Short mmCIF file of C-alpha atoms in Angstrom, two decimals:
data_model
loop_
_atom_site.label_atom_id
_atom_site.label_comp_id
_atom_site.label_asym_id
_atom_site.label_seq_id
_atom_site.Cartn_x
_atom_site.Cartn_y
_atom_site.Cartn_z
CA MET A 1 0.00 0.00 0.00
CA ASP A 2 1.33 3.38 -1.00
CA LEU A 3 1.64 5.87 1.85
CA PRO A 4 0.37 9.40 1.19
CA GLN A 5 3.16 11.89 0.41
CA PRO A 6 3.23 15.20 2.27
CA SER A 7 2.55 18.31 0.23
CA THR A 8 5.81 19.77 -1.08
CA GLU A 9 4.46 23.28 -0.57
CA THR A 10 3.37 22.53 2.99
CA LEU A 11 6.71 20.91 3.82
CA GLU A 12 8.66 23.82 2.39
CA PHE A 13 6.58 26.28 4.38
CA LYS A 14 7.06 24.25 7.56
CA ILE A 15 10.81 24.13 7.05
CA ALA A 16 10.95 27.86 6.29
CA ASP A 17 8.91 28.67 9.39
CA ASN A 18 11.20 26.66 11.63
CA VAL A 19 14.58 28.06 10.60
CA SER A 20 16.12 30.91 12.58
CA ALA A 21 17.02 32.89 9.45
CA MET A 22 14.51 35.44 8.18
CA LEU A 23 13.14 34.58 4.74
CA ALA A 24 10.81 36.56 2.49
CA TYR A 25 9.90 37.17 -1.13
CA TRP A 26 9.02 40.54 -2.67
CA ASP A 27 7.72 40.80 -6.22
CA LYS A 28 8.81 43.42 -8.76
CA ASP A 29 6.03 45.73 -7.51
CA LEU A 30 7.55 45.42 -4.01
CA ILE A 31 4.54 43.58 -2.57
CA CYS A 32 5.30 40.83 -0.04
CA ARG A 33 4.31 37.39 -1.34
CA PHE A 34 5.96 35.29 1.36
CA ALA A 35 7.49 35.78 4.82
CA ASN A 36 8.47 33.10 7.31
CA ALA A 37 7.81 33.25 11.04
CA ALA A 38 11.23 34.68 11.90
CA TYR A 39 10.82 37.50 9.36
CA LEU A 40 7.35 38.37 10.66
CA GLU A 41 8.54 38.30 14.26
CA TRP A 42 11.51 40.55 13.45
CA PHE A 43 9.22 43.25 12.09
CA GLY A 44 6.40 42.62 14.56
CA MET A 45 3.89 41.72 11.84
CA SER A 46 1.33 38.96 11.28
CA GLN A 47 0.81 37.01 8.04
CA HIS A 48 -2.58 38.69 7.68
CA GLU A 49 -0.94 42.14 7.82
CA MET A 50 2.01 41.31 5.60
CA ILE A 51 1.33 38.69 2.91
CA ASN A 52 -0.10 40.00 -0.39
CA LYS A 53 -0.83 43.36 1.23
CA MET A 54 2.17 45.22 2.56
CA THR A 55 4.65 46.96 0.31
CA LEU A 56 8.34 47.20 1.12
CA PRO A 57 8.27 51.02 1.48
CA GLU A 58 5.44 50.64 4.02
CA LEU A 59 7.37 48.01 5.97
CA LEU A 60 10.71 49.81 6.07
CA GLY A 61 9.41 53.34 6.49
CA PRO A 62 12.33 55.79 6.92
CA LEU A 63 14.80 52.94 6.25
CA TYR A 64 13.46 52.40 2.74
CA ASP A 65 15.65 55.11 1.22
CA GLN A 66 18.73 53.56 2.85
CA ASN A 67 17.85 50.16 1.36
CA LEU A 68 16.81 51.50 -2.04
CA PRO A 69 20.23 51.01 -3.72
CA TYR A 70 20.15 47.31 -2.76
CA ILE A 71 16.51 46.91 -3.80
CA THR A 72 17.25 48.55 -7.16
CA GLY A 73 20.29 46.32 -7.60
CA ALA A 74 18.24 43.17 -6.97
CA LEU A 75 15.49 44.29 -9.37
CA ASN A 76 18.19 44.85 -11.97
CA GLY A 77 19.23 41.22 -11.60
CA ARG A 78 22.22 41.58 -9.29
CA ALA A 79 22.52 39.73 -5.98
CA GLN A 80 23.02 42.05 -3.00
CA VAL A 81 24.82 41.36 0.30
CA PHE A 82 25.01 44.02 3.03
CA GLU A 83 24.84 44.69 6.76
CA LYS A 84 22.10 46.80 8.25
CA GLU A 85 21.25 48.28 11.63
CA ILE A 86 17.50 47.89 12.01
CA PRO A 87 15.35 49.34 14.81
CA LEU A 88 12.93 46.97 16.49
CA PRO A 89 9.19 47.70 16.63
CA GLN A 90 8.03 50.29 19.17
CA GLY A 91 11.59 51.58 19.45
CA LYS A 92 12.86 48.61 21.49
CA SER A 93 16.53 49.40 20.71
CA LYS A 94 18.22 48.05 17.56
CA ARG A 95 19.44 44.82 16.02
CA TYR A 96 21.91 44.08 13.27
CA ALA A 97 21.23 41.91 10.24
CA LEU A 98 23.28 40.48 7.40
CA ALA A 99 20.93 40.74 4.43
CA ASN A 100 21.01 38.94 1.08
CA TYR A 101 18.74 39.87 -1.82
CA TYR A 102 18.61 37.20 -4.56
CA PRO A 103 16.76 38.17 -7.77
CA GLU A 104 14.30 35.67 -9.28
CA ILE A 105 14.93 35.73 -13.02
CA GLU A 106 12.62 33.95 -15.46
CA ASN A 107 13.23 34.10 -19.22
CA GLY A 108 15.54 37.04 -18.68
CA GLU A 109 12.96 39.01 -16.69
CA VAL A 110 13.26 39.80 -12.98
CA LYS A 111 10.04 38.70 -11.26
CA GLY A 112 11.08 39.81 -7.79
CA PHE A 113 13.70 38.91 -5.22
CA TYR A 114 14.18 36.58 -2.28
CA VAL A 115 15.34 37.96 1.05
CA HIS A 116 17.57 36.07 3.44
CA MET A 117 18.43 37.89 6.67
CA ALA A 118 20.53 36.59 9.54
CA ASP A 119 20.48 38.23 12.96
CA ILE A 120 24.12 39.12 13.67
CA SER A 121 23.38 41.23 16.76
CA PRO A 122 25.38 38.90 19.08
CA ILE A 123 28.37 39.12 16.71
CA LYS A 124 28.09 42.91 16.56
CA LYS A 125 27.81 43.06 20.33
CA LEU A 126 31.00 41.01 20.65
CA GLU A 127 32.67 43.15 17.98
CA LYS A 128 31.86 46.33 19.92
CA LYS A 129 33.10 44.71 23.10
CA LEU A 130 36.39 43.81 21.37
CA GLN A 131 36.71 47.33 19.98
CA LYS A 132 36.16 48.72 23.46
CA SER A 133 38.77 46.32 24.87
CA ASN A 134 41.22 47.25 22.11
CA ALA A 135 40.67 50.94 22.81
CA LYS A 136 41.27 50.31 26.50
CA VAL A 137 44.49 48.38 25.77
CA LYS A 138 45.65 51.15 23.41
CA LYS A 139 44.93 53.76 26.07
CA GLN A 140 46.83 51.73 28.66
CA ASN A 141 49.76 51.31 26.25
CA ASN A 142 49.82 55.06 25.65
CA ARG A 143 49.83 55.63 29.40
CA LEU A 144 52.72 53.19 29.83
CA LEU A 145 54.65 54.83 27.00
CA ASN A 146 53.91 58.23 28.49
CA PHE A 147 55.00 57.15 31.96
CA ALA A 148 58.17 55.50 30.63
CA ASN A 149 59.04 58.68 28.74
CA ILE A 150 58.48 60.85 31.80
CA VAL A 151 60.74 58.60 33.86
CA SER A 152 63.37 58.42 31.13
CA HIS A 153 63.37 62.09 30.17
CA ASN A 154 62.95 63.65 33.60
CA LEU A 155 65.38 61.38 35.42
CA LYS A 156 67.88 61.69 32.56
CA SER A 157 67.77 65.46 33.04
CA TYR A 158 68.53 65.04 36.73
CA SER A 159 71.33 62.51 36.24
CA GLY A 160 72.98 64.65 33.55
CA ASN A 161 72.87 67.74 35.74
CA ILE A 162 74.12 65.93 38.83
CA GLU A 163 77.01 64.43 36.85
CA SER A 164 77.96 67.84 35.44
CA LEU A 165 77.72 69.54 38.83
CA LEU A 166 79.90 66.86 40.44
CA LYS A 167 82.58 67.42 37.79
CA LEU A 168 82.38 71.16 38.38
CA TYR A 169 82.66 70.52 42.11
CA GLU A 170 85.79 68.40 41.64
CA ASN A 171 87.40 71.09 39.48
CA ALA A 172 86.31 74.06 41.58
CA ASP A 173 89.11 76.53 42.35
CA SER A 174 87.78 77.83 45.65
CA ASP A 175 85.69 76.87 48.65
CA LYS A 176 83.23 79.59 47.69
CA GLU A 177 82.70 78.02 44.27
CA LYS A 178 82.33 74.58 45.87
CA ALA A 179 79.76 75.95 48.32
CA GLU A 180 77.76 77.46 45.46
CA ILE A 181 77.80 74.18 43.51
CA TRP A 182 76.86 72.28 46.65
CA THR A 183 73.85 74.57 47.07
CA TYR A 184 72.82 73.75 43.49
CA LEU A 185 73.16 70.02 44.23
CA LYS A 186 70.99 70.30 47.34
CA SER A 187 68.36 72.22 45.38
CA LEU A 188 68.48 69.62 42.61
CA SER A 189 68.09 66.85 45.18
CA SER A 190 64.98 68.54 46.54
CA GLU A 191 63.52 68.89 43.04
CA PHE A 192 64.33 65.24 42.37
CA SER A 193 62.38 64.18 45.46
CA SER A 194 59.38 66.20 44.27
CA THR A 195 59.57 64.58 40.83
CA VAL A 196 59.71 61.08 42.33
CA ALA A 197 56.69 61.93 44.49
CA ASP A 198 54.75 63.06 41.40
CA LEU A 199 55.70 59.89 39.52
CA ASN A 200 54.66 57.80 42.49
CA ALA A 201 51.28 59.54 42.44
CA ILE A 202 50.84 58.50 38.80
CA VAL A 203 51.66 54.89 39.70
CA LYS A 204 49.01 54.94 42.43
CA LEU A 205 46.48 56.31 39.96
CA LYS A 206 47.33 53.88 37.13
CA ASN A 207 44.07 51.95 37.51
CA GLN A 208 41.87 55.03 37.53
CA LYS A 209 40.12 56.13 34.35
CA GLU A 210 41.01 59.81 34.77
CA ILE A 211 44.29 61.48 35.66
CA SER A 212 44.38 63.68 38.75
CA PHE A 213 44.35 67.49 38.55
CA THR A 214 45.28 70.15 41.05
CA ASP A 215 45.75 73.92 41.04
CA LEU A 216 49.43 74.57 40.34
CA SER A 217 51.56 77.70 40.36
CA LEU A 218 52.85 78.06 36.80
CA ASN A 219 55.82 80.15 37.88
CA GLN A 220 56.81 77.59 40.50
CA PHE A 221 56.99 74.85 37.86
CA ILE A 222 58.84 77.09 35.39
CA GLU A 223 61.49 77.84 38.02
CA ARG A 224 61.61 74.16 38.89
CA ALA A 225 62.25 73.24 35.23
CA LYS A 226 64.92 75.95 34.94
CA ASN A 227 66.62 74.60 38.03
CA ILE A 228 66.61 71.04 36.66
CA LEU A 229 68.13 72.30 33.39
CA ARG A 230 70.51 74.71 35.14
CA VAL A 231 73.69 73.16 33.70
CA GLU A 232 72.40 73.03 30.09
CA ILE A 233 71.19 76.63 30.39
CA LYS A 234 74.59 77.74 31.67
CA GLU A 235 76.55 75.77 29.05
CA SER A 236 74.44 77.12 26.18
CA LYS A 237 74.64 80.67 27.62
CA ALA A 238 70.90 80.94 27.13
CA THR A 239 68.85 83.85 28.42
CA ILE A 240 65.45 82.83 29.78
CA LYS A 241 62.89 85.56 30.33
CA ASN A 242 59.93 84.53 32.43
CA ARG A 243 57.12 86.99 31.79
CA VAL A 244 54.38 84.82 33.28
CA ASP A 245 52.28 86.89 35.66
CA GLU A 246 52.87 86.25 39.34
CA GLY A 247 50.07 84.26 40.90
CA THR A 248 49.10 82.55 37.63
CA THR A 249 47.67 79.12 38.45
CA ILE A 250 46.51 76.36 36.15
CA LYS A 251 44.63 73.13 36.72
CA ALA A 252 47.01 70.35 35.69
CA ASN A 253 48.75 67.13 36.66
CA PRO A 254 52.11 67.95 38.34
CA ALA A 255 54.17 65.23 36.61
CA TYR A 256 52.65 66.08 33.22
CA LEU A 257 53.27 69.82 33.61
CA GLU A 258 56.89 69.25 34.61
CA SER A 259 57.40 66.89 31.68
CA ILE A 260 55.84 69.37 29.21
CA LEU A 261 58.07 72.23 30.38
CA LEU A 262 61.20 70.07 30.39
CA ASN A 263 60.50 68.72 26.90
CA ILE A 264 59.91 72.11 25.31
CA LEU A 265 62.73 73.92 27.13
CA SER A 266 65.11 71.03 26.36
CA ASN A 267 64.19 71.29 22.68
CA SER A 268 64.92 75.02 22.72
CA LEU A 269 68.33 74.38 24.29
CA LYS A 270 69.13 71.47 22.00
CA TYR A 271 68.09 73.15 18.75
CA ARG A 272 69.53 76.61 19.35
CA ASN A 273 70.92 78.62 16.45
CA PRO A 274 74.75 78.61 16.68
CA GLU A 275 74.85 81.96 14.88
CA LYS A 276 73.26 83.94 17.74
CA PRO A 277 72.79 83.81 21.53
CA LEU A 278 69.79 81.74 22.56
CA GLU A 279 66.84 83.60 24.05
CA ILE A 280 63.78 81.87 25.47
CA GLU A 281 60.71 83.79 26.59
CA LEU A 282 57.76 82.42 28.55
CA SER A 283 54.53 84.38 28.79
CA SER A 284 50.93 83.71 29.77
CA ASP A 285 47.51 84.91 28.69
CA PHE A 286 43.91 84.18 29.60
CA LYS A 287 41.53 83.56 26.69
CA LYS A 288 37.98 82.22 26.71
CA GLN A 289 38.25 81.20 30.37
CA GLN A 290 41.43 79.22 29.67
CA SER A 291 45.09 79.83 30.52
CA VAL A 292 47.53 79.91 27.61
CA LEU A 293 51.28 79.46 28.10
CA SER A 294 53.57 80.56 25.26
CA ILE A 295 57.21 79.43 25.06
CA LYS A 296 59.15 81.30 22.39
CA ASP A 297 62.77 80.87 21.29
CA ASN A 298 65.03 82.26 18.58
CA GLY A 299 66.52 78.89 17.65
CA LEU A 300 66.82 76.95 14.41
CA GLY A 301 63.08 76.84 13.81
CA ILE A 302 61.15 74.22 11.86
CA ASP A 303 59.93 74.22 8.27
CA LEU A 304 56.23 73.74 8.99
CA LYS A 305 55.31 73.49 5.31
CA LYS A 306 57.60 70.48 5.05
CA TYR A 307 57.28 68.92 8.50
CA GLY A 308 54.13 70.44 10.00
CA LYS A 309 51.93 67.34 9.71
CA ASP A 310 54.66 65.19 11.31
CA LEU A 311 55.66 67.63 14.04
CA PHE A 312 53.98 65.74 16.87
CA GLY A 313 54.46 62.29 15.35
CA MET A 314 56.26 59.49 17.15
CA TYR A 315 59.93 59.01 16.21
CA LYS A 316 59.86 62.09 13.94
CA THR A 317 63.06 64.19 13.91
CA PHE A 318 63.77 67.33 11.88
CA HIS A 319 67.32 68.56 12.47
CA GLY A 320 69.48 65.45 12.10
CA ASN A 321 70.85 65.49 15.66
CA ALA A 322 72.42 62.14 16.54
CA ASP A 323 70.81 62.16 20.02
CA ALA A 324 67.32 63.04 18.77
CA GLN A 325 64.73 60.34 19.59
CA GLY A 326 61.62 61.93 18.11
CA ILE A 327 59.45 61.08 21.11
CA GLY A 328 59.41 64.30 23.17
CA LEU A 329 56.85 66.32 21.20
CA PHE A 330 54.66 63.24 20.67
CA ILE A 331 54.48 62.73 24.42
CA THR A 332 54.05 66.47 25.06
CA LYS A 333 50.98 66.58 22.80
CA TYR A 334 49.59 63.43 24.42
CA GLN A 335 50.04 64.92 27.90
CA VAL A 336 48.47 68.27 26.98
CA GLU A 337 45.45 66.59 25.37
CA ALA A 338 45.14 64.07 28.22
CA MET A 339 44.62 67.09 30.50
CA GLY A 340 41.92 68.45 28.18
CA GLY A 341 44.15 71.11 26.62
CA GLU A 342 45.55 71.96 23.21
CA ILE A 343 49.01 72.65 21.81
CA SER A 344 49.90 74.56 18.66
CA VAL A 345 53.15 75.77 17.13
CA GLU A 346 54.39 78.70 15.10
CA SER A 347 57.85 78.44 13.57
CA GLU A 348 60.12 79.91 10.94
CA VAL A 349 63.46 78.46 9.85
CA LYS A 350 66.42 80.28 11.49
CA ARG A 351 63.99 82.66 13.22
CA GLY A 352 62.70 80.45 16.01
CA THR A 353 59.68 78.58 17.36
CA THR A 354 56.74 79.39 19.62
CA PHE A 355 54.69 76.70 21.37
CA ASN A 356 51.26 77.78 22.61
CA ILE A 357 49.76 75.51 25.25
CA THR A 358 46.13 75.98 26.27
CA PHE A 359 45.13 74.47 29.60
CA ARG A 360 41.51 73.63 30.34
CA GLY A 361 39.66 76.03 32.58
#
């Protein structure tokens, strides 16, 4: 006895209704002729509302124009594959779908197109999580690089000055000269202790999302930087004019501010013009509720037309000095921006350079 065979159409519909993918068919007039359960659920529709009644523009609403290039492509006989962010009914957040439009072509004529949509929201959620993790790792790496540079640059300045002062002490011709050098060493030792304390504060804050800020005397930190660089200033016979108003305070991180001043002043000393005495001038202004520090020198200057876009890049050097590492200005910009500020530069070859640093209010 022959057993009755199930209806092919019924079986196909049952299979379509029980797969997780969203399936539908739209004819060339953009009227829905078929939609499986997953497709209907996605859009919050019933078969009665959708099949043989609803048009694609009605279903998609404002999203129709975004999908129109793909719809047009399918109706022109070309398969379409794309990702879409689709809002759920009643504004219940959004989901992401990977959509495929397959044209139905009969005797060279496009009758309509099949839709296959897969919910890739979990993948997108994981992707965003990975992007967030990568951004966090990148931020942590930048902090580590920044901290390493502060330690390297700031402590190198101290060690170089201490070494030079000790040599001067050994070669001093009088007790008076030795006493003066000893006073410098004691002052440098005190500044070194302050720097170590600031670095230690950064270490303690390494797991916090935001760096710490405090009201700082700008003049106090300028004098501190000058004291750290005392030997280099003396050897280069530089004249430093501090025109920052007394009592000027800024909201900043102590270790960052010291590093910024040391980096810029060190650059001025390193890239001085051998044809004239070096002059460095520091001044301050208050614009739009923000403090602006300007550090101007009459050194070699930089060709901004040639190097401007690379000025704050990592490992970028511009004067061919053997000891140039190309990291100082990169870190300086990072530190200024990490404190919510901005840094800009004006420069002319053989005329000098001015750095303008804006601190957040």
